[in-house]
Short mmCIF file of C-alpha atoms in Angstrom, two decimals:
data_model
loop_
_atom_site.label_atom_id
_atom_site.label_comp_id
_atom_site.label_asym_id
_atom_site.label_seq_id
_atom_site.Cartn_x
_atom_site.Cartn_y
_atom_site.Cartn_z
CA MET A 1 -58.58 -95.48 -52.93
CA PHE A 2 -59.28 -96.23 -49.29
CA VAL A 3 -61.83 -94.33 -47.28
CA THR A 4 -60.31 -92.76 -44.20
CA SER A 5 -62.28 -94.85 -41.72
CA PHE A 6 -60.38 -97.96 -42.78
CA PHE A 7 -56.77 -99.09 -42.89
CA HIS A 8 -54.78 -96.68 -45.03
CA PRO A 9 -51.16 -97.42 -45.95
CA ILE A 10 -50.37 -93.82 -46.83
CA ARG A 11 -51.46 -92.67 -43.39
CA LEU A 12 -49.09 -95.19 -41.86
CA TRP A 13 -46.36 -94.15 -44.27
CA ASN A 14 -46.71 -90.51 -43.24
CA GLU A 15 -46.63 -91.36 -39.55
CA ARG A 16 -42.97 -92.29 -39.86
CA HIS A 17 -42.11 -88.63 -40.24
CA HIS A 18 -43.59 -87.61 -36.90
CA GLU A 19 -42.00 -87.89 -33.47
CA ASN A 20 -44.05 -90.95 -32.51
CA THR A 21 -43.40 -92.97 -35.64
CA LEU A 22 -45.20 -96.20 -36.30
CA SER A 23 -41.94 -98.08 -36.65
CA ASN A 24 -40.98 -97.15 -33.09
CA ALA A 25 -44.41 -97.58 -31.50
CA PRO A 26 -45.28 -100.76 -29.61
CA LEU A 27 -47.53 -103.16 -31.45
CA GLN A 28 -51.05 -103.47 -30.11
CA SER A 29 -52.00 -107.08 -30.84
CA PRO A 30 -55.72 -107.77 -31.40
CA LEU A 31 -55.28 -111.13 -29.68
CA THR A 32 -55.86 -111.72 -26.00
CA PRO A 33 -53.42 -113.60 -23.75
CA LEU A 34 -55.64 -116.65 -24.23
CA GLN A 35 -54.78 -116.65 -27.93
CA ARG A 36 -51.15 -117.65 -28.27
CA HIS A 37 -51.04 -117.23 -32.00
CA ARG A 38 -48.37 -117.68 -34.61
CA THR A 39 -47.80 -113.91 -34.60
CA HIS A 40 -45.23 -113.12 -31.93
CA SER A 41 -43.68 -109.83 -30.81
CA LEU A 42 -42.05 -107.90 -33.63
CA PRO A 43 -38.39 -108.34 -32.60
CA ARG A 44 -38.80 -112.12 -32.77
CA ARG A 45 -40.70 -111.96 -36.05
CA LEU A 46 -37.99 -109.88 -37.66
CA ARG A 47 -35.91 -113.05 -37.52
CA ALA A 48 -37.13 -115.39 -40.23
CA GLN A 49 -39.44 -118.01 -38.75
CA VAL A 50 -37.93 -121.00 -40.53
CA ALA A 51 -36.67 -124.45 -39.70
CA PRO A 52 -33.04 -125.30 -40.56
CA ALA A 53 -32.68 -125.06 -44.30
CA ALA A 54 -32.11 -128.07 -46.49
CA ALA A 55 -29.21 -127.76 -48.90
CA PRO A 56 -30.31 -126.11 -52.15
CA VAL A 57 -30.27 -128.29 -55.23
CA VAL A 58 -27.78 -126.01 -57.03
CA ALA A 59 -25.24 -123.43 -55.98
CA SER A 60 -26.94 -120.63 -54.09
CA LYS A 61 -28.34 -117.81 -56.19
CA GLY A 62 -28.75 -115.71 -53.06
CA LYS A 63 -30.03 -115.70 -49.50
CA VAL A 64 -33.75 -115.32 -48.77
CA ALA A 65 -35.22 -114.54 -45.32
CA LEU A 66 -38.88 -114.63 -44.36
CA VAL A 67 -40.80 -112.51 -41.89
CA ALA A 68 -43.87 -114.64 -41.11
CA LEU A 69 -47.15 -113.08 -39.98
CA GLY A 70 -50.71 -114.33 -39.87
CA CYS A 71 -52.60 -117.58 -39.57
CA PRO A 72 -51.76 -121.22 -40.33
CA LYS A 73 -53.08 -120.86 -43.90
CA ASN A 74 -50.47 -118.14 -44.42
CA THR A 75 -47.87 -120.43 -42.90
CA VAL A 76 -48.61 -123.16 -45.46
CA ASP A 77 -48.38 -120.62 -48.30
CA ALA A 78 -44.99 -119.49 -47.03
CA GLU A 79 -43.68 -123.04 -46.56
CA VAL A 80 -44.65 -123.90 -50.14
CA PHE A 81 -43.04 -120.90 -51.81
CA LEU A 82 -39.92 -121.19 -49.64
CA GLY A 83 -39.69 -124.80 -50.80
CA ASP A 84 -39.92 -123.58 -54.40
CA LEU A 85 -37.17 -121.04 -53.78
CA SER A 86 -34.92 -123.69 -52.23
CA GLN A 87 -35.49 -125.99 -55.20
CA HIS A 88 -34.58 -123.12 -57.54
CA GLY A 89 -31.23 -122.58 -55.86
CA TYR A 90 -31.95 -119.96 -53.21
CA GLU A 91 -30.62 -120.41 -49.69
CA ILE A 92 -33.26 -119.91 -47.00
CA VAL A 93 -31.72 -118.18 -43.99
CA ASP A 94 -33.08 -117.51 -40.52
CA GLU A 95 -31.93 -113.89 -40.13
CA THR A 96 -32.85 -110.83 -42.14
CA ALA A 97 -29.36 -109.42 -41.54
CA GLY A 98 -27.21 -110.48 -44.47
CA ALA A 99 -30.11 -111.66 -46.63
CA ASP A 100 -30.20 -110.66 -50.29
CA VAL A 101 -34.00 -110.89 -50.41
CA ILE A 102 -36.49 -110.39 -47.59
CA VAL A 103 -40.08 -111.61 -47.96
CA VAL A 104 -42.72 -110.25 -45.58
CA ASN A 105 -45.71 -112.61 -45.58
CA THR A 106 -48.53 -110.37 -44.34
CA CYS A 107 -51.92 -110.69 -42.67
CA ALA A 108 -55.04 -108.65 -43.47
CA PHE A 109 -57.60 -110.32 -41.21
CA ILE A 110 -58.47 -107.22 -39.15
CA GLU A 111 -57.24 -103.64 -39.03
CA ASP A 112 -54.75 -104.26 -36.22
CA ALA A 113 -53.20 -107.09 -38.24
CA GLN A 114 -52.98 -104.82 -41.30
CA ARG A 115 -51.21 -102.14 -39.26
CA GLU A 116 -48.90 -104.77 -37.82
CA SER A 117 -48.02 -105.94 -41.33
CA VAL A 118 -47.20 -102.43 -42.53
CA HIS A 119 -45.13 -101.88 -39.39
CA ALA A 120 -43.14 -105.03 -40.18
CA ILE A 121 -42.61 -103.94 -43.80
CA LEU A 122 -41.28 -100.55 -42.68
CA GLU A 123 -38.99 -102.13 -40.09
CA VAL A 124 -37.60 -104.66 -42.54
CA SER A 125 -37.09 -102.01 -45.22
CA LYS A 126 -34.23 -100.65 -43.12
CA ALA A 127 -32.25 -103.76 -44.07
CA LYS A 128 -32.02 -102.42 -47.63
CA GLN A 129 -29.70 -99.74 -46.30
CA SER A 130 -27.27 -102.44 -45.18
CA GLY A 131 -27.18 -104.69 -48.20
CA ALA A 132 -30.54 -106.35 -48.86
CA ARG A 133 -31.22 -106.12 -52.58
CA ALA A 134 -34.97 -106.75 -52.68
CA LEU A 135 -37.98 -106.49 -50.37
CA ILE A 136 -41.05 -108.50 -51.41
CA VAL A 137 -44.51 -108.41 -49.83
CA THR A 138 -46.73 -111.49 -50.00
CA GLY A 139 -49.78 -112.71 -48.09
CA CYS A 140 -53.30 -111.43 -47.63
CA LEU A 141 -52.37 -107.74 -47.43
CA ALA A 142 -50.57 -108.08 -50.77
CA GLN A 143 -53.58 -109.79 -52.34
CA ARG A 144 -56.06 -107.29 -50.92
CA TYR A 145 -54.20 -103.98 -51.31
CA ALA A 146 -51.57 -104.68 -53.96
CA GLY A 147 -51.79 -101.43 -55.89
CA GLU A 148 -51.86 -99.22 -52.82
CA LEU A 149 -48.85 -100.95 -51.25
CA ALA A 150 -46.83 -100.73 -54.46
CA THR A 151 -47.69 -97.04 -54.88
CA GLU A 152 -47.33 -95.86 -51.32
CA LEU A 153 -44.37 -97.93 -50.10
CA PRO A 154 -41.53 -97.30 -52.56
CA GLU A 155 -39.17 -99.42 -50.47
CA VAL A 156 -41.08 -102.50 -51.64
CA ASP A 157 -39.68 -104.05 -54.82
CA ALA A 158 -42.55 -106.44 -55.55
CA VAL A 159 -46.05 -107.11 -54.25
CA VAL A 160 -46.92 -110.73 -55.02
CA GLY A 161 -50.41 -112.19 -54.68
CA PHE A 162 -51.50 -115.80 -54.28
CA GLU A 163 -51.78 -116.52 -57.99
CA SER A 164 -48.15 -115.55 -58.58
CA TYR A 165 -46.57 -117.64 -55.80
CA ALA A 166 -45.58 -120.37 -58.27
CA GLN A 167 -43.59 -117.78 -60.23
CA LEU A 168 -41.91 -116.26 -57.16
CA PRO A 169 -38.47 -117.73 -58.03
CA GLN A 170 -38.65 -116.12 -61.47
CA HIS A 171 -39.74 -112.79 -59.96
CA ILE A 172 -36.74 -112.86 -57.62
CA ASP A 173 -34.43 -113.85 -60.48
CA ALA A 174 -35.61 -110.77 -62.35
CA LEU A 175 -35.22 -108.49 -59.33
CA LEU A 176 -31.67 -109.61 -58.61
CA SER A 177 -30.56 -109.43 -62.24
CA ARG A 178 -32.09 -106.04 -63.07
CA PRO A 179 -29.72 -103.36 -64.36
CA ALA A 180 -29.09 -100.38 -62.14
CA GLY A 181 -32.07 -98.04 -62.24
CA ALA A 182 -34.38 -100.59 -63.85
CA ALA A 183 -37.01 -102.80 -62.24
CA PRO A 184 -39.67 -105.26 -63.40
CA SER A 185 -43.33 -104.68 -62.67
CA ARG A 186 -43.81 -104.26 -58.93
CA VAL A 187 -47.24 -105.89 -58.75
CA GLN A 188 -48.07 -109.49 -59.60
CA VAL A 189 -51.62 -110.08 -58.36
CA GLY A 190 -54.53 -111.72 -60.13
CA GLU A 191 -57.90 -113.25 -59.42
CA VAL A 192 -57.80 -116.21 -57.05
CA SER A 193 -58.44 -119.11 -59.41
CA VAL A 194 -55.24 -121.09 -59.03
CA PRO A 195 -55.49 -124.89 -59.34
CA PHE A 196 -54.25 -126.65 -56.22
CA ARG A 197 -50.53 -127.24 -56.17
CA VAL A 198 -48.92 -130.23 -54.53
CA GLU A 199 -47.84 -128.87 -51.15
CA TYR A 200 -45.46 -131.51 -49.85
CA LEU A 201 -42.05 -130.04 -50.82
CA ARG A 202 -42.40 -127.42 -48.13
CA HIS A 203 -39.64 -125.58 -46.32
CA ARG A 204 -41.09 -126.21 -42.89
CA LEU A 205 -41.51 -123.34 -40.44
CA GLY A 206 -41.21 -123.98 -36.73
CA ALA A 207 -41.39 -127.40 -35.11
CA ARG A 208 -40.65 -130.38 -37.33
CA HIS A 209 -43.02 -132.83 -35.62
CA THR A 210 -46.26 -130.91 -36.20
CA ALA A 211 -47.58 -129.66 -39.53
CA TYR A 212 -50.64 -128.04 -41.04
CA LEU A 213 -52.46 -129.94 -43.78
CA ARG A 214 -54.58 -127.56 -45.85
CA VAL A 215 -57.65 -129.44 -47.06
CA ALA A 216 -59.38 -126.58 -48.89
CA GLU A 217 -59.03 -122.95 -49.88
CA GLY A 218 -61.47 -120.05 -49.96
CA CYS A 219 -64.86 -119.53 -48.35
CA ASP A 220 -68.47 -119.46 -49.58
CA HIS A 221 -69.93 -117.99 -46.39
CA ARG A 222 -70.94 -114.35 -46.36
CA CYS A 223 -70.44 -113.29 -42.77
CA THR A 224 -71.10 -109.56 -42.74
CA PHE A 225 -68.03 -108.71 -40.63
CA CYS A 226 -65.48 -110.67 -42.71
CA ALA A 227 -63.67 -109.73 -45.93
CA ILE A 228 -61.69 -112.96 -46.35
CA PRO A 229 -63.82 -114.38 -49.23
CA ARG A 230 -62.97 -111.25 -51.23
CA TRP A 231 -59.30 -112.17 -51.45
CA ARG A 232 -59.27 -115.94 -50.78
CA GLY A 233 -62.00 -116.70 -53.34
CA ARG A 234 -64.71 -119.36 -53.44
CA PHE A 235 -64.46 -122.53 -51.36
CA ARG A 236 -62.44 -125.21 -53.19
CA SER A 237 -61.69 -128.63 -51.72
CA LYS A 238 -58.29 -130.11 -52.48
CA PRO A 239 -58.44 -133.46 -54.33
CA TYR A 240 -58.74 -136.35 -51.89
CA ASP A 241 -55.87 -138.48 -53.25
CA GLN A 242 -53.59 -135.45 -53.38
CA LEU A 243 -54.24 -134.81 -49.69
CA LEU A 244 -53.43 -138.40 -48.80
CA TRP A 245 -50.18 -138.18 -50.74
CA GLU A 246 -49.17 -134.91 -49.09
CA ALA A 247 -50.00 -136.24 -45.64
CA ARG A 248 -48.07 -139.46 -46.20
CA TYR A 249 -45.03 -137.54 -47.42
CA LEU A 250 -45.08 -135.28 -44.36
CA VAL A 251 -45.31 -138.25 -41.99
CA GLU A 252 -42.97 -140.71 -43.72
CA HIS A 253 -40.30 -138.36 -45.02
CA THR A 254 -40.25 -135.36 -42.68
CA GLY A 255 -41.07 -136.94 -39.32
CA VAL A 256 -44.43 -135.26 -38.69
CA ARG A 257 -46.24 -136.72 -35.68
CA GLU A 258 -49.22 -134.34 -35.59
CA LEU A 259 -51.31 -133.18 -38.54
CA CYS A 260 -53.53 -130.14 -37.99
CA LEU A 261 -56.21 -130.00 -40.68
CA ILE A 262 -57.03 -126.45 -41.73
CA ALA A 263 -59.14 -124.48 -44.19
CA GLU A 264 -61.38 -121.46 -43.99
CA ASP A 265 -64.15 -124.00 -43.27
CA THR A 266 -62.56 -127.38 -42.61
CA ASN A 267 -65.68 -129.46 -42.00
CA MET A 268 -67.13 -128.45 -45.39
CA TYR A 269 -64.38 -130.45 -47.09
CA GLY A 270 -65.76 -132.18 -50.21
CA MET A 271 -69.18 -130.53 -50.01
CA ASP A 272 -68.41 -128.39 -53.08
CA TRP A 273 -67.99 -131.41 -55.37
CA GLY A 274 -71.73 -132.02 -55.64
CA PRO A 275 -73.59 -135.31 -56.21
CA GLN A 276 -71.64 -136.14 -59.39
CA GLY A 277 -68.23 -135.53 -57.83
CA ASP A 278 -66.03 -137.45 -55.43
CA PRO A 279 -68.35 -138.75 -52.67
CA ARG A 280 -65.63 -138.72 -50.02
CA ARG A 281 -65.85 -136.11 -47.27
CA LEU A 282 -63.92 -135.06 -44.17
CA ALA A 283 -65.04 -138.11 -42.16
CA ASP A 284 -63.63 -140.39 -44.87
CA LEU A 285 -60.38 -138.43 -44.89
CA LEU A 286 -59.99 -138.73 -41.11
CA ARG A 287 -60.56 -142.48 -41.21
CA GLU A 288 -58.09 -142.97 -44.06
CA LEU A 289 -55.39 -140.85 -42.42
CA ASP A 290 -55.88 -142.77 -39.18
CA ARG A 291 -55.78 -146.15 -40.94
CA THR A 292 -52.81 -145.55 -43.23
CA LEU A 293 -50.47 -143.18 -41.39
CA VAL A 294 -50.46 -144.35 -37.78
CA PRO A 295 -48.25 -147.32 -38.81
CA PHE A 296 -45.72 -144.78 -40.13
CA GLY A 297 -45.55 -142.77 -36.92
CA LEU A 298 -48.49 -140.34 -37.00
CA ARG A 299 -49.82 -139.89 -33.46
CA TRP A 300 -52.36 -137.06 -33.54
CA ILE A 301 -54.79 -135.58 -36.07
CA ARG A 302 -56.39 -132.28 -35.08
CA LEU A 303 -59.33 -130.35 -36.56
CA LEU A 304 -59.09 -126.56 -36.70
CA TYR A 305 -61.45 -123.94 -38.21
CA CYS A 306 -64.68 -125.96 -38.20
CA TYR A 307 -67.50 -123.60 -39.20
CA PRO A 308 -70.73 -124.45 -37.32
CA SER A 309 -73.08 -124.48 -40.30
CA TYR A 310 -72.60 -128.17 -41.05
CA PHE A 311 -71.45 -130.96 -38.73
CA SER A 312 -72.59 -134.40 -39.92
CA ASP A 313 -73.24 -137.38 -37.68
CA ASP A 314 -70.66 -139.28 -39.72
CA LEU A 315 -68.01 -136.65 -38.94
CA ILE A 316 -68.79 -136.80 -35.22
CA ASP A 317 -68.56 -140.61 -35.39
CA ALA A 318 -65.17 -140.41 -37.14
CA ILE A 319 -63.79 -138.08 -34.45
CA ALA A 320 -65.07 -140.42 -31.75
CA GLU A 321 -63.89 -143.66 -33.37
CA CYS A 322 -60.44 -142.86 -34.78
CA PRO A 323 -57.77 -143.29 -32.07
CA SER A 324 -55.36 -140.77 -33.60
CA VAL A 325 -58.00 -138.03 -34.01
CA VAL A 326 -57.67 -135.98 -30.83
CA LYS A 327 -60.93 -135.22 -29.06
CA TYR A 328 -60.64 -131.50 -29.75
CA VAL A 329 -62.77 -129.37 -32.05
CA ASP A 330 -62.02 -125.74 -32.91
CA MET A 331 -65.33 -124.14 -33.93
CA PRO A 332 -65.62 -120.32 -34.05
CA LEU A 333 -69.14 -119.42 -32.89
CA GLN A 334 -68.60 -115.62 -32.68
CA HIS A 335 -71.55 -114.83 -30.36
CA ALA A 336 -74.49 -116.20 -28.36
CA SER A 337 -77.12 -113.53 -29.03
CA ASP A 338 -79.45 -114.31 -31.93
CA ALA A 339 -79.81 -110.60 -32.66
CA VAL A 340 -76.03 -110.28 -33.10
CA LEU A 341 -75.76 -113.55 -35.03
CA ARG A 342 -78.47 -112.40 -37.47
CA ARG A 343 -76.55 -109.19 -38.16
CA MET A 344 -73.43 -111.31 -38.69
CA GLN A 345 -75.32 -113.69 -41.04
CA ARG A 346 -74.19 -116.59 -38.88
CA PRO A 347 -76.11 -119.73 -37.77
CA SER A 348 -78.46 -119.28 -34.82
CA ALA A 349 -77.63 -119.95 -31.18
CA ALA A 350 -80.04 -122.90 -31.23
CA HIS A 351 -78.14 -124.39 -34.17
CA HIS A 352 -74.88 -123.97 -32.24
CA GLN A 353 -76.42 -125.67 -29.24
CA ARG A 354 -77.52 -128.71 -31.23
CA ILE A 355 -73.96 -129.23 -32.49
CA LEU A 356 -72.37 -128.73 -29.07
CA GLN A 357 -74.84 -131.13 -27.49
CA ALA A 358 -74.19 -133.80 -30.14
CA LEU A 359 -70.42 -133.48 -29.76
CA ARG A 360 -70.55 -133.71 -25.97
CA GLN A 361 -72.98 -136.61 -25.92
CA ARG A 362 -71.09 -138.75 -28.41
CA ILE A 363 -67.54 -137.70 -27.49
CA PRO A 364 -67.64 -137.31 -23.68
CA GLN A 365 -64.01 -136.16 -23.37
CA VAL A 366 -64.17 -133.63 -26.21
CA ALA A 367 -62.42 -130.30 -25.67
CA LEU A 368 -64.27 -127.51 -27.46
CA ARG A 369 -62.43 -124.38 -28.51
CA SER A 370 -64.15 -121.30 -29.90
CA THR A 371 -63.64 -117.63 -30.69
CA PHE A 372 -65.97 -114.70 -30.14
CA ILE A 373 -66.19 -111.10 -31.36
CA CYS A 374 -66.94 -108.30 -28.91
CA GLY A 375 -68.60 -105.00 -29.75
CA THR A 376 -70.01 -105.46 -33.24
CA PRO A 377 -72.30 -102.66 -34.46
CA GLY A 378 -75.62 -102.85 -32.65
CA GLU A 379 -74.39 -105.11 -29.85
CA THR A 380 -76.24 -103.98 -26.74
CA ALA A 381 -75.40 -104.43 -23.09
CA ALA A 382 -78.09 -107.12 -23.00
CA ASP A 383 -76.44 -108.94 -25.93
CA HIS A 384 -73.13 -108.85 -24.08
CA ARG A 385 -74.69 -110.16 -20.86
CA GLN A 386 -76.18 -113.00 -22.85
CA LEU A 387 -72.71 -113.90 -24.14
CA VAL A 388 -71.25 -113.74 -20.62
CA GLN A 389 -73.98 -116.04 -19.30
CA TYR A 390 -73.42 -118.38 -22.24
CA MET A 391 -69.69 -118.62 -21.52
CA ARG A 392 -70.40 -119.38 -17.86
CA ARG A 393 -72.84 -122.10 -18.82
CA GLU A 394 -70.97 -123.77 -21.67
CA ARG A 395 -67.48 -123.71 -20.09
CA PHE A 396 -65.41 -124.06 -23.24
CA ALA A 397 -62.08 -125.79 -22.73
CA ARG A 398 -60.37 -123.02 -24.70
CA ALA A 399 -61.61 -119.69 -26.07
CA GLY A 400 -60.31 -116.50 -27.60
CA PHE A 401 -61.86 -113.07 -27.97
CA PHE A 402 -61.49 -110.32 -30.58
CA VAL A 403 -62.64 -106.72 -30.49
CA TYR A 404 -64.68 -106.04 -33.63
CA SER A 405 -62.68 -104.45 -36.43
CA THR A 406 -64.36 -102.47 -39.22
CA GLU A 407 -63.38 -104.06 -42.53
CA ASP A 408 -63.48 -102.19 -45.82
CA GLY A 409 -66.13 -103.51 -48.20
CA THR A 410 -68.07 -105.62 -45.70
CA PRO A 411 -71.81 -105.13 -45.04
CA MET A 412 -71.20 -104.63 -41.32
CA ALA A 413 -68.92 -101.68 -42.08
CA ASP A 414 -72.02 -99.75 -43.16
CA MET A 415 -74.12 -100.63 -40.13
CA GLY A 416 -74.86 -97.97 -37.54
CA ALA A 417 -74.98 -98.11 -33.75
CA ARG A 418 -71.21 -98.38 -33.34
CA VAL A 419 -69.94 -99.55 -29.97
CA PRO A 420 -67.25 -97.20 -28.58
CA ARG A 421 -63.78 -98.73 -28.44
CA PRO A 422 -63.47 -98.48 -24.63
CA VAL A 423 -66.76 -100.37 -24.29
CA GLN A 424 -65.59 -103.02 -26.77
CA GLU A 425 -62.37 -103.53 -24.84
CA ALA A 426 -64.13 -103.65 -21.47
CA ARG A 427 -66.50 -106.33 -22.78
CA ARG A 428 -63.60 -108.33 -24.18
CA ASP A 429 -61.63 -108.04 -20.94
CA GLU A 430 -64.60 -109.28 -18.91
CA LEU A 431 -64.86 -112.35 -21.13
CA VAL A 432 -61.11 -112.97 -21.03
CA SER A 433 -61.15 -112.84 -17.23
CA LEU A 434 -64.11 -115.21 -17.09
CA GLN A 435 -62.52 -117.68 -19.50
CA GLN A 436 -59.23 -117.60 -17.61
CA ARG A 437 -61.07 -118.64 -14.45
CA VAL A 438 -62.84 -121.45 -16.30
CA GLN A 439 -59.59 -122.76 -17.75
CA GLU A 440 -57.81 -122.54 -14.40
CA GLU A 441 -60.62 -124.52 -12.77
CA MET A 442 -60.40 -127.15 -15.50
CA ALA A 443 -56.64 -127.37 -15.04
CA ARG A 444 -56.95 -127.81 -11.26
CA ALA A 445 -59.48 -130.60 -11.83
CA LEU A 446 -56.69 -132.55 -13.56
CA MET A 447 -54.45 -132.59 -10.46
CA TYR A 448 -52.99 -136.07 -9.83
CA THR A 449 -54.59 -137.52 -12.94
CA GLU A 450 -52.65 -138.92 -15.90
CA VAL A 451 -52.64 -137.24 -19.31
CA ASP A 452 -51.03 -137.83 -22.69
CA VAL A 453 -48.39 -135.23 -23.58
CA MET A 454 -46.73 -134.53 -26.92
CA ILE A 455 -43.24 -133.11 -26.40
CA ASP A 456 -42.65 -129.86 -28.32
CA ALA A 457 -39.24 -128.77 -27.00
CA VAL A 458 -36.47 -129.63 -24.56
CA GLU A 459 -35.06 -126.62 -22.73
CA ASP A 460 -33.22 -125.83 -19.48
CA GLY A 461 -33.43 -129.33 -18.06
CA HIS A 462 -37.12 -129.94 -18.72
CA CYS A 463 -39.53 -130.59 -21.57
CA VAL A 464 -42.36 -128.41 -22.84
CA GLY A 465 -45.33 -130.06 -24.47
CA ARG A 466 -49.10 -130.16 -24.88
CA THR A 467 -52.06 -132.34 -24.06
CA PRO A 468 -54.39 -133.51 -26.84
CA TRP A 469 -56.65 -130.62 -25.77
CA ASP A 470 -54.08 -127.98 -26.76
CA ALA A 471 -53.31 -126.91 -30.32
CA PRO A 472 -49.71 -125.92 -31.11
CA GLU A 473 -48.78 -122.29 -30.36
CA ILE A 474 -52.41 -121.38 -29.60
CA ASP A 475 -53.49 -123.09 -26.39
CA GLY A 476 -51.90 -124.17 -23.11
CA GLN A 477 -48.64 -125.92 -22.33
CA VAL A 478 -47.34 -128.76 -20.19
CA HIS A 479 -44.03 -128.37 -18.36
CA LEU A 480 -42.48 -131.77 -17.78
CA LEU A 481 -39.89 -132.09 -15.01
CA GLN A 482 -37.82 -134.56 -17.05
CA ASP A 483 -35.70 -133.83 -20.13
CA ARG A 484 -35.05 -137.33 -21.49
CA PHE A 485 -37.60 -137.09 -24.29
CA ALA A 486 -37.47 -135.68 -27.82
CA PRO A 487 -39.86 -133.41 -29.75
CA GLY A 488 -42.67 -135.49 -31.22
CA ASP A 489 -42.65 -138.11 -28.47
CA VAL A 490 -46.04 -138.80 -26.90
CA ILE A 491 -45.72 -139.88 -23.28
CA ARG A 492 -47.94 -140.50 -20.29
CA ALA A 493 -47.56 -138.02 -17.44
CA ARG A 494 -49.08 -137.29 -14.04
CA VAL A 495 -50.25 -133.76 -13.25
CA VAL A 496 -48.50 -132.53 -10.09
CA GLY A 497 -49.03 -128.78 -10.37
CA VAL A 498 -50.95 -126.02 -12.14
CA SER A 499 -49.95 -122.52 -13.24
CA GLY A 500 -52.93 -120.70 -14.68
CA SER A 501 -54.19 -123.13 -17.31
CA ASP A 502 -50.74 -124.69 -17.85
CA LEU A 503 -49.82 -128.00 -16.24
CA LEU A 504 -46.72 -129.20 -14.38
CA CYS A 505 -46.22 -132.93 -14.86
CA ASN A 506 -44.02 -135.90 -14.05
CA ALA A 507 -43.48 -138.63 -16.62
CA VAL A 508 -45.09 -141.89 -15.57
#
């Protein structure tokens, strides 16, 4: 059972029966405007976030729609199991209306994301009244709270955890063939110990020219505010040769021009193999991807989710030396006060500073992106001022800010000296405002210079793209006055205008 201070599905379930029901209330995203994340407004998400479907290998068994929530790791999970469903004869459709099966791939990162996931489940459940035959919940919320969701949300036909993704086609077969009044077990969740699957036959979500390459799964860190290791398991690096094969398939056969490397802790790739295991690490992987895939059309390799505990000189050299590795590092630092970092069980501010200094000295054009948490238990006004001063001094190219969320089962959940929500939000808003000014100043400094731009879309007579310093759907955009290019093209452009931190450019 949940304790009442945490996320509680039954409380959300009961709220539907009051005048201000959850399903009609506006979503309160935990992300700031600086964090353009893969989670969009609910009406858009209630359309399946999928690319055009490939023809199924056999006659369609039924139509499956996906509601996609959460982070890039969740996106890869969804792409893999949608690919399995397509291979097993299911048609992947881009609208929930008319679908036989609806899958809600949920997020459980913080309480607001959990509420958002339940909201989406309740909204989508209405489709069962107009013909949908099965509603399935997957993702982190399913892995973390499987029993509670199955018990308290009777509209849900199956709650499927990570370990059962490979059997998802069989689960759906059983759901669609069940006799009237009968149903298979509604919960398929086990311990996270699944061997890595080959993740190249993916039903791609979103843009075709950029893809996430998951290099590892799980996390060995024990940050006191985070519950992710409880449901993602121990850190496990994917086999090196398997990664190369997956990456080559994505580039050669699906037209990917940008690979974004992801994990819970990307720069720890290979460190779990030990001295007797494969000696190759992330730096070796970057060099091999750069050497072997650029001839087949790969243009950019991007590093996301680099935990600051370990950043080798060899990795910094690989980022600096490989032409296709963009000079961009996403490294969540979380705070600047040593008192706060100690309570978080995170590396010290001095350790952070050594890494930042090494990156900036050896990669002069590097764009550093980070995220920070505001209002953790015990954070004082002095701690917050220290973070504000740190942000002014360091001038990160990109940054995002979260208000602390109490997570069930984490050590920080039991700490005292809670910061009131209005104070948390005021501290976050101050940092957001400061970072917006920094990013606007950086954008204005680019006026009349030339930048590389990857085209993401062509719309209304112009192109929308990104610089190497902008990750897809997270950071800033470039609006190009011409429309003669195609998604995935990388062109040279001159900056002729600025809107906030976005750029207006002319092709050179």
